[in-house]
XYZ file of C-alpha atoms in Angstrom:
607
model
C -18.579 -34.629 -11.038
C -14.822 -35.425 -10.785
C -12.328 -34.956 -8.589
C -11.733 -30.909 -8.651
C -9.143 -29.888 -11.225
C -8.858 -33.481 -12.909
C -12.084 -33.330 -15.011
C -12.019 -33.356 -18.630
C -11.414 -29.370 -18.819
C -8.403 -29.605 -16.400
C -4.938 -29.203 -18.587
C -2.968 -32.056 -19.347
C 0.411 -32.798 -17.199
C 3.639 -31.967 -18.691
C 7.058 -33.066 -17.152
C 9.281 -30.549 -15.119
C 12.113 -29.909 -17.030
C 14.634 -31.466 -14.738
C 15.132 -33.424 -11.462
C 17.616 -33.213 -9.146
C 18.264 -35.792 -6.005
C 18.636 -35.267 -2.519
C 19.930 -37.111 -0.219
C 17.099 -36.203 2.629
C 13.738 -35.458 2.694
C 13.024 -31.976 1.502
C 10.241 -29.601 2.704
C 10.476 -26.207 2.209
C 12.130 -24.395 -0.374
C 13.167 -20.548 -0.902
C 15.850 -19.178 -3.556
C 18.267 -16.849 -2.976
C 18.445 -12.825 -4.024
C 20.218 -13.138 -6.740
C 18.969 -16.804 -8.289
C 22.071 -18.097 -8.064
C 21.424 -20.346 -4.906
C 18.271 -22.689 -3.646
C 17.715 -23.834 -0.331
C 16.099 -26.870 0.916
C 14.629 -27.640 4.306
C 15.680 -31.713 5.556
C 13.401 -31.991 8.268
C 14.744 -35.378 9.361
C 18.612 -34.311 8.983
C 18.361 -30.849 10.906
C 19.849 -30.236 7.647
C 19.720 -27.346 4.555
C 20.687 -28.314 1.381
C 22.367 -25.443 -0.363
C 21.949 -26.304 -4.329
C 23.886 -23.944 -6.860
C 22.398 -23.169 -10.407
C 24.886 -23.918 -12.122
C 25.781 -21.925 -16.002
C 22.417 -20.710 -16.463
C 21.481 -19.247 -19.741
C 24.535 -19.475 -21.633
C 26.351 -20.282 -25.389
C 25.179 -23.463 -26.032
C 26.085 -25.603 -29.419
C 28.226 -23.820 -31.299
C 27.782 -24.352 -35.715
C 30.639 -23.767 -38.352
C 29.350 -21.892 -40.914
C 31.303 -20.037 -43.665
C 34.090 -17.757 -43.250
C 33.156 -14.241 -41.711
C 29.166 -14.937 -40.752
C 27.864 -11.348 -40.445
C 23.882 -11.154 -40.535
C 21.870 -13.779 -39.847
C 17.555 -14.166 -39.422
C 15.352 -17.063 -38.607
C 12.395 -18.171 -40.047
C 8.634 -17.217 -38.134
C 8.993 -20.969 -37.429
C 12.299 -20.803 -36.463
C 13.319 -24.118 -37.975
C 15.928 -22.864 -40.200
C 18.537 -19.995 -40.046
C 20.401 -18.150 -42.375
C 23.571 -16.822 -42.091
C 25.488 -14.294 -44.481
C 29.251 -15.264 -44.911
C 31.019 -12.034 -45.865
C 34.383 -13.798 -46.429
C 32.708 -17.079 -48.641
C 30.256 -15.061 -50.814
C 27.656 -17.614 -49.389
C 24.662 -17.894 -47.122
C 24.643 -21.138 -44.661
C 21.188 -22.777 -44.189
C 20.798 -24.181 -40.799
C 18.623 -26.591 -39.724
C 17.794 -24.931 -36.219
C 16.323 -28.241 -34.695
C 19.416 -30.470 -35.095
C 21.933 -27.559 -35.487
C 23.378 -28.490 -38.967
C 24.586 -26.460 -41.944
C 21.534 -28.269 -44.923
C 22.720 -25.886 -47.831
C 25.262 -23.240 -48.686
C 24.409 -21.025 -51.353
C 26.211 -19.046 -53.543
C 25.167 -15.111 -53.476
C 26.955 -12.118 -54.446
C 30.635 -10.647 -53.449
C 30.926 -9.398 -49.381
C 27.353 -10.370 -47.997
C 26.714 -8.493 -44.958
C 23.114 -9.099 -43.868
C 20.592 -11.111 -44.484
C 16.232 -10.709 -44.528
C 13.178 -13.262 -44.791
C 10.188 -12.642 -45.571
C 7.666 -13.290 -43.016
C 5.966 -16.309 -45.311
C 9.632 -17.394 -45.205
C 9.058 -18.227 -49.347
C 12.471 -15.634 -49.677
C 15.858 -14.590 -48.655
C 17.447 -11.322 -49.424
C 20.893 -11.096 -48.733
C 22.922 -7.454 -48.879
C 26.309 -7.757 -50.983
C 28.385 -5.003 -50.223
C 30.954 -5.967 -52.180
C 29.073 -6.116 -55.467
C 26.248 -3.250 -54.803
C 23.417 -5.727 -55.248
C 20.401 -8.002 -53.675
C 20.656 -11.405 -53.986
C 17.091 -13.452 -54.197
C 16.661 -16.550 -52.130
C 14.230 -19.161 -53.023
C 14.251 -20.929 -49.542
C 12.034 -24.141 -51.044
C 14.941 -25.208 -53.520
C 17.607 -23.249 -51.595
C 18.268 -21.122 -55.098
C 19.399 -17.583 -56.231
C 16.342 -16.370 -58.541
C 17.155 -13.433 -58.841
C 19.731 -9.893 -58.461
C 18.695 -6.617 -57.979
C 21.264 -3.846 -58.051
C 20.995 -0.941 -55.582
C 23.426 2.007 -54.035
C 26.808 1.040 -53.367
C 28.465 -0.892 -49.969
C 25.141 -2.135 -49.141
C 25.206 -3.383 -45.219
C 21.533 -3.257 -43.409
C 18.620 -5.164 -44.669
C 15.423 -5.825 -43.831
C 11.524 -6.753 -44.794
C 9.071 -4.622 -43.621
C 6.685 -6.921 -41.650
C 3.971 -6.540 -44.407
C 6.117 -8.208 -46.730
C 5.418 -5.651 -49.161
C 8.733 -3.987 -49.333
C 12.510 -4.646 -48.744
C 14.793 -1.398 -46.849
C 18.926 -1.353 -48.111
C 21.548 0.398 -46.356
C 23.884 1.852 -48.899
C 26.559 2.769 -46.900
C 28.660 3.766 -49.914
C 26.021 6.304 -51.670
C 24.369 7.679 -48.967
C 20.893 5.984 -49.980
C 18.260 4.053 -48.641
C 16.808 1.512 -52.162
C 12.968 0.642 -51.451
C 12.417 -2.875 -53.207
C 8.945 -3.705 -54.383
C 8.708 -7.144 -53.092
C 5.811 -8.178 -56.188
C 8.144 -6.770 -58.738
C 11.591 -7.039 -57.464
C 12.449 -3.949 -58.401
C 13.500 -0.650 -56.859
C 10.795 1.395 -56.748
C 12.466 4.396 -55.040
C 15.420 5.955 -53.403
C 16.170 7.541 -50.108
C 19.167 10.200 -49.848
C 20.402 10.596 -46.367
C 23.473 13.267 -45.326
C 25.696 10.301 -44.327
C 26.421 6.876 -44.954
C 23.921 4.731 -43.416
C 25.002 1.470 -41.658
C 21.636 -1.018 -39.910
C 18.086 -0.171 -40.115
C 14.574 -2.102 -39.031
C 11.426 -1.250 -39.610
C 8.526 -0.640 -37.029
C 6.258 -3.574 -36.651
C 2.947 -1.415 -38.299
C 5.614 -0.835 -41.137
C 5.381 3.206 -41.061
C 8.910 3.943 -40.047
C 12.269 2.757 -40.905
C 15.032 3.376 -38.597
C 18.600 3.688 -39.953
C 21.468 4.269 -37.707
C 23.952 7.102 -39.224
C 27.394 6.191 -37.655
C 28.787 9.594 -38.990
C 25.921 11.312 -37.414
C 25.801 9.507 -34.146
C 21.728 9.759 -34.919
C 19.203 7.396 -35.795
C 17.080 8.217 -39.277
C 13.544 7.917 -39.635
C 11.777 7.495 -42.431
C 8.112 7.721 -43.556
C 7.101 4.515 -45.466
C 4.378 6.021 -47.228
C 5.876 9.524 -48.402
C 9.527 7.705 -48.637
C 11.063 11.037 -46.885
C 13.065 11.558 -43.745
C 10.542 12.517 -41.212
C 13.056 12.980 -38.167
C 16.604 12.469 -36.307
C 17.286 11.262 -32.829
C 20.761 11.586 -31.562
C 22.135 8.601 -29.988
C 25.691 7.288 -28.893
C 28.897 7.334 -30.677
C 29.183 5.072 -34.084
C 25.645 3.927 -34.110
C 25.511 0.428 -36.192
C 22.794 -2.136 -35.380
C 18.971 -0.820 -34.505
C 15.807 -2.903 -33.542
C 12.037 -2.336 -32.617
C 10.696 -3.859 -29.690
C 7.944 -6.237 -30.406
C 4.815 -3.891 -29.329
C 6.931 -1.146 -30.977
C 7.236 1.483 -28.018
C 10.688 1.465 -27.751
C 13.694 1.016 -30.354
C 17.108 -0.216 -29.357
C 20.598 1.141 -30.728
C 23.729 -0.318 -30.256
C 26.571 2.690 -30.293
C 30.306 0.591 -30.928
C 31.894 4.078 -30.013
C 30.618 4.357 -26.468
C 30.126 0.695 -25.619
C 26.480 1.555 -24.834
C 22.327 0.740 -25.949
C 20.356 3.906 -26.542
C 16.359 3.113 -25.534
C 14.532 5.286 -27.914
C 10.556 6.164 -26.796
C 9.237 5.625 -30.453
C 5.902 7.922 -29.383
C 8.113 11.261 -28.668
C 11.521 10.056 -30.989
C 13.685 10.853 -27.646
C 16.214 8.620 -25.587
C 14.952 7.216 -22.424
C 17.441 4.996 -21.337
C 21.331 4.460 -21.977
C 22.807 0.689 -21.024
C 26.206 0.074 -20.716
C 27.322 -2.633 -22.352
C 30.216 -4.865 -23.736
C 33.201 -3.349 -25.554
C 32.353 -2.510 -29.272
C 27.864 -3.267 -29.325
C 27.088 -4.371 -32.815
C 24.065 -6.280 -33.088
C 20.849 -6.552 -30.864
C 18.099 -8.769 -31.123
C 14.686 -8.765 -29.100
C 13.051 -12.234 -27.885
C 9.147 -11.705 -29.611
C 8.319 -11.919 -26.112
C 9.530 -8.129 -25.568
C 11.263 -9.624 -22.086
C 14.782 -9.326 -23.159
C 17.388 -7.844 -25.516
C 20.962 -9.493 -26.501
C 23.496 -7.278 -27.798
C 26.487 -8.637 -29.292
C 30.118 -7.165 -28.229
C 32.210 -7.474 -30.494
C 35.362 -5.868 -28.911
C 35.061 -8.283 -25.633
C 33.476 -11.909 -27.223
C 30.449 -11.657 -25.350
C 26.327 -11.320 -25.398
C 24.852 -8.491 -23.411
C 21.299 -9.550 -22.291
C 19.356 -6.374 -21.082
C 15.591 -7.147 -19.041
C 13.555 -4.747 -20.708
C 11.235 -4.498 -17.473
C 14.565 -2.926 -15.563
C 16.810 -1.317 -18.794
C 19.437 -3.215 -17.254
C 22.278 -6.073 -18.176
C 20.213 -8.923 -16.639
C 23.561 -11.451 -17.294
C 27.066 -11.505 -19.799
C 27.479 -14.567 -22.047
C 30.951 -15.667 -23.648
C 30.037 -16.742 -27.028
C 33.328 -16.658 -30.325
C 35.143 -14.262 -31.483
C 33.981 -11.040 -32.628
C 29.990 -11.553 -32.386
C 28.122 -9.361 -34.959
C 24.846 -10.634 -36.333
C 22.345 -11.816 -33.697
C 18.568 -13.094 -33.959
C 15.832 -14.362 -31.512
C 13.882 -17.405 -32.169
C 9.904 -17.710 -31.804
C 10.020 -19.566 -28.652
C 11.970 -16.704 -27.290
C 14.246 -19.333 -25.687
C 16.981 -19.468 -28.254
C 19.259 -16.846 -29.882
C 21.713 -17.107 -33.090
C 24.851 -15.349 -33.071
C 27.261 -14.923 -35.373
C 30.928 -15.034 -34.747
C 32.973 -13.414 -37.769
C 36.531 -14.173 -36.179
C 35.572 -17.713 -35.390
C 33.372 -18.565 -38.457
C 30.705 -19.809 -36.368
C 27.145 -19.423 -34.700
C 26.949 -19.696 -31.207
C 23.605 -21.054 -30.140
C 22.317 -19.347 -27.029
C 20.027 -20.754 -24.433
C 19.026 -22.441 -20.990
C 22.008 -24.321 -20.254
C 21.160 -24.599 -16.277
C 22.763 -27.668 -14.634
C 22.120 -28.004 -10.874
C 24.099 -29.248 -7.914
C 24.132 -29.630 -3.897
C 26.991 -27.375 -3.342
C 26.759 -28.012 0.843
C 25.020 -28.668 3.523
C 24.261 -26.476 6.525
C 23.176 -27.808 9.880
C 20.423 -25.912 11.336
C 18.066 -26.469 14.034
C 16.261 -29.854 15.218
C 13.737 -30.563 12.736
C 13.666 -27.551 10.393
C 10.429 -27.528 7.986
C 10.304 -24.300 6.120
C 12.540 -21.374 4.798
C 11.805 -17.529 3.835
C 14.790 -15.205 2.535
C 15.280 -11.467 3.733
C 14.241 -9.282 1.171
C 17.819 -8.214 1.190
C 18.949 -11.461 0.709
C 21.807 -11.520 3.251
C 19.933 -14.073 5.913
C 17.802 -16.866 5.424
C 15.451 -17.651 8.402
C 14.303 -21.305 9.353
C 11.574 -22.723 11.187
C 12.754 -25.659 13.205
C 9.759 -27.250 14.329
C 12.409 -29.511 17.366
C 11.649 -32.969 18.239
C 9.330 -34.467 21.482
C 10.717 -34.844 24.726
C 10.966 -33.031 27.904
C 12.944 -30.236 26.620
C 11.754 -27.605 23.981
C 14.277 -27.757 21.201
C 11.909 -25.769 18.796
C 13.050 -22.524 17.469
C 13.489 -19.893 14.525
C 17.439 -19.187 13.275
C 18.938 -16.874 11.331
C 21.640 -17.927 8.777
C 23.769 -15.749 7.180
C 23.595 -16.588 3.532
C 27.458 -15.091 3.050
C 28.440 -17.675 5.437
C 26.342 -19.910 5.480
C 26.313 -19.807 9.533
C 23.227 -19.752 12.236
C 23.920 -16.007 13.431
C 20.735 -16.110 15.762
C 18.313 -18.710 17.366
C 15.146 -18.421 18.795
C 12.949 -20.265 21.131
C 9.760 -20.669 19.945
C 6.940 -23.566 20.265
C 6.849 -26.052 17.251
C 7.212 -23.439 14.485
C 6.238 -25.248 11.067
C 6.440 -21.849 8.766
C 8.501 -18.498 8.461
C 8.279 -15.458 7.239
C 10.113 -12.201 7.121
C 9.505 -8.876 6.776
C 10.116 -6.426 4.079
C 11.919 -4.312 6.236
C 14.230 -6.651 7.560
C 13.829 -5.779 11.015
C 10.671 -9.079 12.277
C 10.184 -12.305 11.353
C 6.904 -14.111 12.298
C 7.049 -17.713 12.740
C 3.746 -19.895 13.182
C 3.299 -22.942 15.399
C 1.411 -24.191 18.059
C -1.778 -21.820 18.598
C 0.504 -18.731 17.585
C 2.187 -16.559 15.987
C 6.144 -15.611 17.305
C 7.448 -11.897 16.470
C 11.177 -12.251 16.433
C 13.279 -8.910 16.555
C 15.956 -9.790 14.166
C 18.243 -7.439 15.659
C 18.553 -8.986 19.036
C 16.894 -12.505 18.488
C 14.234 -11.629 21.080
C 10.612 -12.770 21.271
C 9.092 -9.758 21.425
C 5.142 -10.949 21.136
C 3.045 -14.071 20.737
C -0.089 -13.528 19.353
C -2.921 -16.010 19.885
C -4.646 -17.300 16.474
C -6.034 -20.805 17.077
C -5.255 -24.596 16.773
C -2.408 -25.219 14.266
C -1.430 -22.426 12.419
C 0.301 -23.338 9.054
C 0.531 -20.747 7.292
C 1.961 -17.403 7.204
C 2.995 -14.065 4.261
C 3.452 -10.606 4.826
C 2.110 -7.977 2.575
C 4.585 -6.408 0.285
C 3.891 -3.149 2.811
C 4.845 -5.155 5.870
C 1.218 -3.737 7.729
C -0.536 -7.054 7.319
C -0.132 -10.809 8.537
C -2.314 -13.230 6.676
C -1.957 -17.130 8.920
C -3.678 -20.059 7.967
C -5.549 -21.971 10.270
C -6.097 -25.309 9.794
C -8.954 -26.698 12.060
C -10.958 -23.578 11.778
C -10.523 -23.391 8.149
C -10.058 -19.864 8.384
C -7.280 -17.002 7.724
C -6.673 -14.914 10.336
C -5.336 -11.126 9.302
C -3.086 -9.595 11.782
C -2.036 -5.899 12.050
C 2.066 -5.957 11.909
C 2.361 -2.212 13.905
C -0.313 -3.739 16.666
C -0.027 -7.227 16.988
C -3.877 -7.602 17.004
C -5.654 -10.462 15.031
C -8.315 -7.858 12.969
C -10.557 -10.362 11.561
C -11.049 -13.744 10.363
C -11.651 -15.504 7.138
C -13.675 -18.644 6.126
C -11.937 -20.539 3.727
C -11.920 -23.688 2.710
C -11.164 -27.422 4.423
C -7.797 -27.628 6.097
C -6.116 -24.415 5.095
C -2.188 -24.854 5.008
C -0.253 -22.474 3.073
C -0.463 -18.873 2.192
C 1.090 -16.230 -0.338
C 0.924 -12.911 -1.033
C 1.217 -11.624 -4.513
C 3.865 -8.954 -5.170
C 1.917 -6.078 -5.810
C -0.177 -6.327 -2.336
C -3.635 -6.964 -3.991
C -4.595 -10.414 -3.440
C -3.347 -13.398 -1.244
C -3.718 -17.202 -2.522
C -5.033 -19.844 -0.014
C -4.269 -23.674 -0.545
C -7.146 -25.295 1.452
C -5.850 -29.046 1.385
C -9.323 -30.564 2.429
C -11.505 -29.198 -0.137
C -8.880 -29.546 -3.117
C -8.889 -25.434 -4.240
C -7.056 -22.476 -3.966
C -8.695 -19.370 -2.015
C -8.159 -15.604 -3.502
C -8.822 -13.079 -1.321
C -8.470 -9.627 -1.564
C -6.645 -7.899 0.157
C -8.362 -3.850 -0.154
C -11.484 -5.404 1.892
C -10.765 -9.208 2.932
C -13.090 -10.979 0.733
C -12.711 -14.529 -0.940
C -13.659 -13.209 -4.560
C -12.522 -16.648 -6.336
C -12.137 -20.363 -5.353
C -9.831 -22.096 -7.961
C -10.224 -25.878 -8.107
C -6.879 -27.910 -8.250
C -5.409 -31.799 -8.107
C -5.593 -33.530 -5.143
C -4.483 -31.798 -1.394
C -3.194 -28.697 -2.163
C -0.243 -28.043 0.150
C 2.375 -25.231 -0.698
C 1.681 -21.924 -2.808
C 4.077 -19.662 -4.406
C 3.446 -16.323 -6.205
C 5.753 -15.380 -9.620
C 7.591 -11.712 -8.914
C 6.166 -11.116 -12.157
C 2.962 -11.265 -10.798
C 1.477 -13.447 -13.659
C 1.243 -16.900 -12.134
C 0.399 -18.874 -9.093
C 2.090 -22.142 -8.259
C 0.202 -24.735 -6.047
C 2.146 -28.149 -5.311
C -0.445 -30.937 -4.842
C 0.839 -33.113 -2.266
C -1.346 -36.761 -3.311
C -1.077 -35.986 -7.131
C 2.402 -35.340 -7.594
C 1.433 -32.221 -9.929
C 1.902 -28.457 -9.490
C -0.640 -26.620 -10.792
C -0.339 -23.238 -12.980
C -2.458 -20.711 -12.325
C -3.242 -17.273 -14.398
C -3.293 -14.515 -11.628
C -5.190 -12.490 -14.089
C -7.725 -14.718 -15.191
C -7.624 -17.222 -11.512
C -7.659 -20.296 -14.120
C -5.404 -23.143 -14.311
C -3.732 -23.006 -17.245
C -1.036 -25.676 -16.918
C 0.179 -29.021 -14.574
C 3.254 -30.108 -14.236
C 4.416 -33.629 -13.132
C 6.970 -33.610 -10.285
C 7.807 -35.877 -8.079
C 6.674 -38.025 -4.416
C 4.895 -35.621 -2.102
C 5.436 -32.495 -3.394
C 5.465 -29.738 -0.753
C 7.356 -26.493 -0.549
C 8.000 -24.474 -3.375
C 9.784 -21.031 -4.589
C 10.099 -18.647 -7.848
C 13.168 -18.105 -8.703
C 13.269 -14.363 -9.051
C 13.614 -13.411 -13.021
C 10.568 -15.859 -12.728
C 11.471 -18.298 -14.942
C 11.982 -21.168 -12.817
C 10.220 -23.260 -10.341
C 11.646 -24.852 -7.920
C 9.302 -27.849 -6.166
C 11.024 -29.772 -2.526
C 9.155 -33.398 -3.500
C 9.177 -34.902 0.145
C 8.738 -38.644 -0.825
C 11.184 -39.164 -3.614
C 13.615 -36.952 -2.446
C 14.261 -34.515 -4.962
C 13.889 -31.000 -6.138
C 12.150 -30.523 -9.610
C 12.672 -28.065 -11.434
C 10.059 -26.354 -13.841
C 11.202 -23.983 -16.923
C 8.026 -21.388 -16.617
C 9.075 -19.851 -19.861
C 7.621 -23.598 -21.840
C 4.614 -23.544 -19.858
């Protein structure tokens, strides 16, 4: 039997997306509130490194197309996109992997949008200035064939079944119904009002049609062909999308710079998003995380987190952005710019960079963030001699300046409460309680020989402390200061985590080459996960959906599924791997790699 998480079923390594040097050794790691900032423990400089993420996800390459790109839709492969140029009477074919324009083809007069089927055999492209459909043959890159439907024709799309095509005729107050076999319309829709975007639902039972005049969203019945409903939105609806499970629907209103959240089970508005100035398009990632709206009025990308309904981050993309879709890999967006007469490419364009440093105490080793954000608290584990230079301080992550020390013995870890108001440090045969407020040692509670180890519960009642040369977990009660009980784990215990939702804790026992789950409603191991070689540091998503183990001897950081306890992925770092934090959108890892001096960092959305 081989070594544990190395045999033939273990995952294959994969390479951390990008490295970053440092000029000392780095140990532990923590990232601030708000992502922007990561922190790094030099234990032989008395130093933090303070590195900035730099850009983030941002407009990328940027693609001349034709003049005034309006809609545009990717492939299910997402290897080529196609653009509608409203000013050019064209459609641009790009090839998505090396961002180049393969084949413009001629279509109809004033093409507004464009819509593939999901085989990706056809385009159909919306001219508004001619009243008709044009046919794309995307093998030879060809117009086979016209259809003619209701005048000023602006939405389009397939339904998901690929059975039918759904037109906007702004013009004649219509919706045409294309038979996809026979390329015909087979029937018409007649709405009170112009219509302007529509989608339909991922089953392919509804259509949704935004009615500017209205300020209401249309839905029809695919089977019956009738209007089945209304929901009243914002001012000047124009662009509408399903999310990908189809519970929600999201509506751009360019009159009151907002995004209506539609419930699609009761047809009612949950949620209103303020946006950019003038919301045209919006796009979801397939992976039902995000939403990008397009501003047209103010040049810019609205990116709303679906888990929160709010603007997660702005990106400046060309002028006037209209059409916008999400790629497959959920990683890349394609917008189109109809002042500029491009497509702006949007994606992870994170660069990283040691902004400063900021002396701390003698020999700090680990890091934990205030919930708040506003301090960062270090454990400075001091150097021998006659005088005790170990301690805990408190830096104030505004100003990056020590606001508080305290003398404690040889503190190796930190942690801090979710209240703000303790922070337990573990050294020695202890665990410190620090008041925050005054910097006092209030309490030292006895645990055993080397304590590594420490997390607070997302409640704040419970201390979990690894100890190594029992190889056990002790559990402390936070409003006593009494050790409850002890766990058996496995060999050489070091480092401890607490997942966000206060269910289970994840043990990296360093000896025995596994990860301990315990739970935390009665205290019992209920899985042991094996991993590479001396598990050392251990890091919980805020997502709650992975675990993150640094293997100190193999250079790798293991993946694992909190829902299934498997490993699913490792990931290659670099020397010594040891302390490690989620940034906290949770899609990046950042790994302290002790022995080559750098920080790796690991995109968890390619995992």
């Amino acid at each position: 039997m081989g070594t544990p998480g190395t045999g033939p079923t273990a995952p294959p390594p994969v390479p951390a997306a990008a490295t970053l040097g440092i000029l000392f050794r780095p140990r532990g790691v923590a990232v601030s509130s708000d992502g922007r900032r990561v922190y790094l423990a030099e234990a032989e400089a008395d130093l933090l490194s303070v590195v900035e993420v730099v850009g983030g996800e941002g407009s990328g390459t940027t693609i001349a197309v034709g003049t005034g790109p309006r809609g545009v839709a990717l492939t299910s492969d997402g290897h080529r996109a196609y653009v509608a140029n409203s000013g050019a009477d064209t459609v641009s074919v790009i090839d998505t992997a090396g961002g180049l324009v393969t084949a413009t083809v001629p279509v109809g007069s004033g093409p507004r949008g464009v819509a593939l089927m999901p085989n990706g055999s056809r385009a159909y492209v919306s001219n508004s200035g001619s009243g008709t459909v044009s046919v794309i043959d995307t093998a030879t890159a060809q117009v086979t064939g016209t259809i003619t439907v209701g005048t000023n024709p602006t939405g389009i799309a397939v339904a998901p079944d690929g059975l039918h095509v759904y037109v906007a005729d702004t013009g004649s107050h219509t919706v045409s119904v294309i038979s996809t076999v026979t390329g015909q319309v087979t029937v018409t829709v007649t709405l009170d009002a112009g219509p302007r975007g529509l989608a339909v639902s991922p089953d392919s039972r509804r259509v949704l049609v935004t009615i500017p005049e209205a300020g209401s969203v249309a839905l029809i019945d695919t089977w019956t062909a009738q209007v089945v409903g209304t929901v009243a939105v914002g001012a000047n609806p124009t662009g509408v999308a399903p999310s990908p499970d189809g519970l929600h629907a999201y509506v751009t209103n360019a009159g009151s710079d907002n995004v209506s959240v539609i419930d699609t089970g009761t047809n009612q508005v949950v949620r209103t998003v303020a946006v950019g100035s003038n919301p045209a398009g919006v796009a979801p990632t397939p992976d039902g995380r995000r939403v990008y709206v397009t501003n047209a009025g103010s040049n810019n990308v609205s990116v709303i987190d679906t888990g929160t309904n709010q603007v997660a981050t702005t990106i400046k993309v060309g002028s006037g952005p209209l059409g916008a879709a999400a790629a497959p890999d959920s990683r890349h967006v394609y917008v189109t710019n109809v002042g500029a007469n491009t497509v702006s490419v949007i994606g992870d364009t994170a660069t990283y960079r040691v902004a400063e440093t900021i002396a701390a105490g003698s020999n700090c080793w680990a890091l934990a963030t205030a919930l708040d954000g506003h301090r960062l608290y270090v454990a400075n584990a001091g150097r021998i001699g006659p005088t005790l230079t170990s301690s805990v301080s408190a830096i104030d992550t505004a100003t990056g300046k020590v606001v508080l020390t305290t003398t404690v013995d040889t503190p190796v870890t930190v942690a801090a409460a979710p209240d703000g108001k303790h922070a337990y440090a573990a050294g020695a045969q202890s665990v410190f309680v620090v008041d925050t407020t005054t910097g006092q040692l209030t309490t030292t509670i006895q645990v055993g020989v080397t304590p590594s180890g420490v997390a607070v519960t997302p409640d704040g009642r419970r201390l979990y402390v690894t100890v190594i040369v029992a190889g056990s977990v002790s559990i402390i009660d936070t409003g006593t200061n009494q050790v409850l009980r002890s766990i058996t784990v496995g060999k050489n215990p070091t480092a401890v985590a607490a997942s966000p939702d206060g269910k289970h804790v994840y043990v990296t026992n360093g000896g025995s080459n596994n990860v301990s789950v315990i739970a935390t409603d009665n205290d019992q191991v209920l899985a042991t996960i094996p991993v590479d070689d001396n598990p050392i540091g251990v890091a919980v998503a805020p997502d709650n959906r992975r675990v993150y183990v640094t293997n100190l001897h193999s250079q790798t950081v293991s993946v694992i599924d909190a829902g299934t306890n498997k490993v699913t992925a490792r990931v290659t770092v670099g020397l010594s791997p040891w302390g490690l934090a989620v940034s906290p959108d949770s899609r990046h890892v950042y790994v302290a790699n002790m022995a080559s001096r750098t920080m790796s960092v690991i995109d968890a959305e390619a995992l």
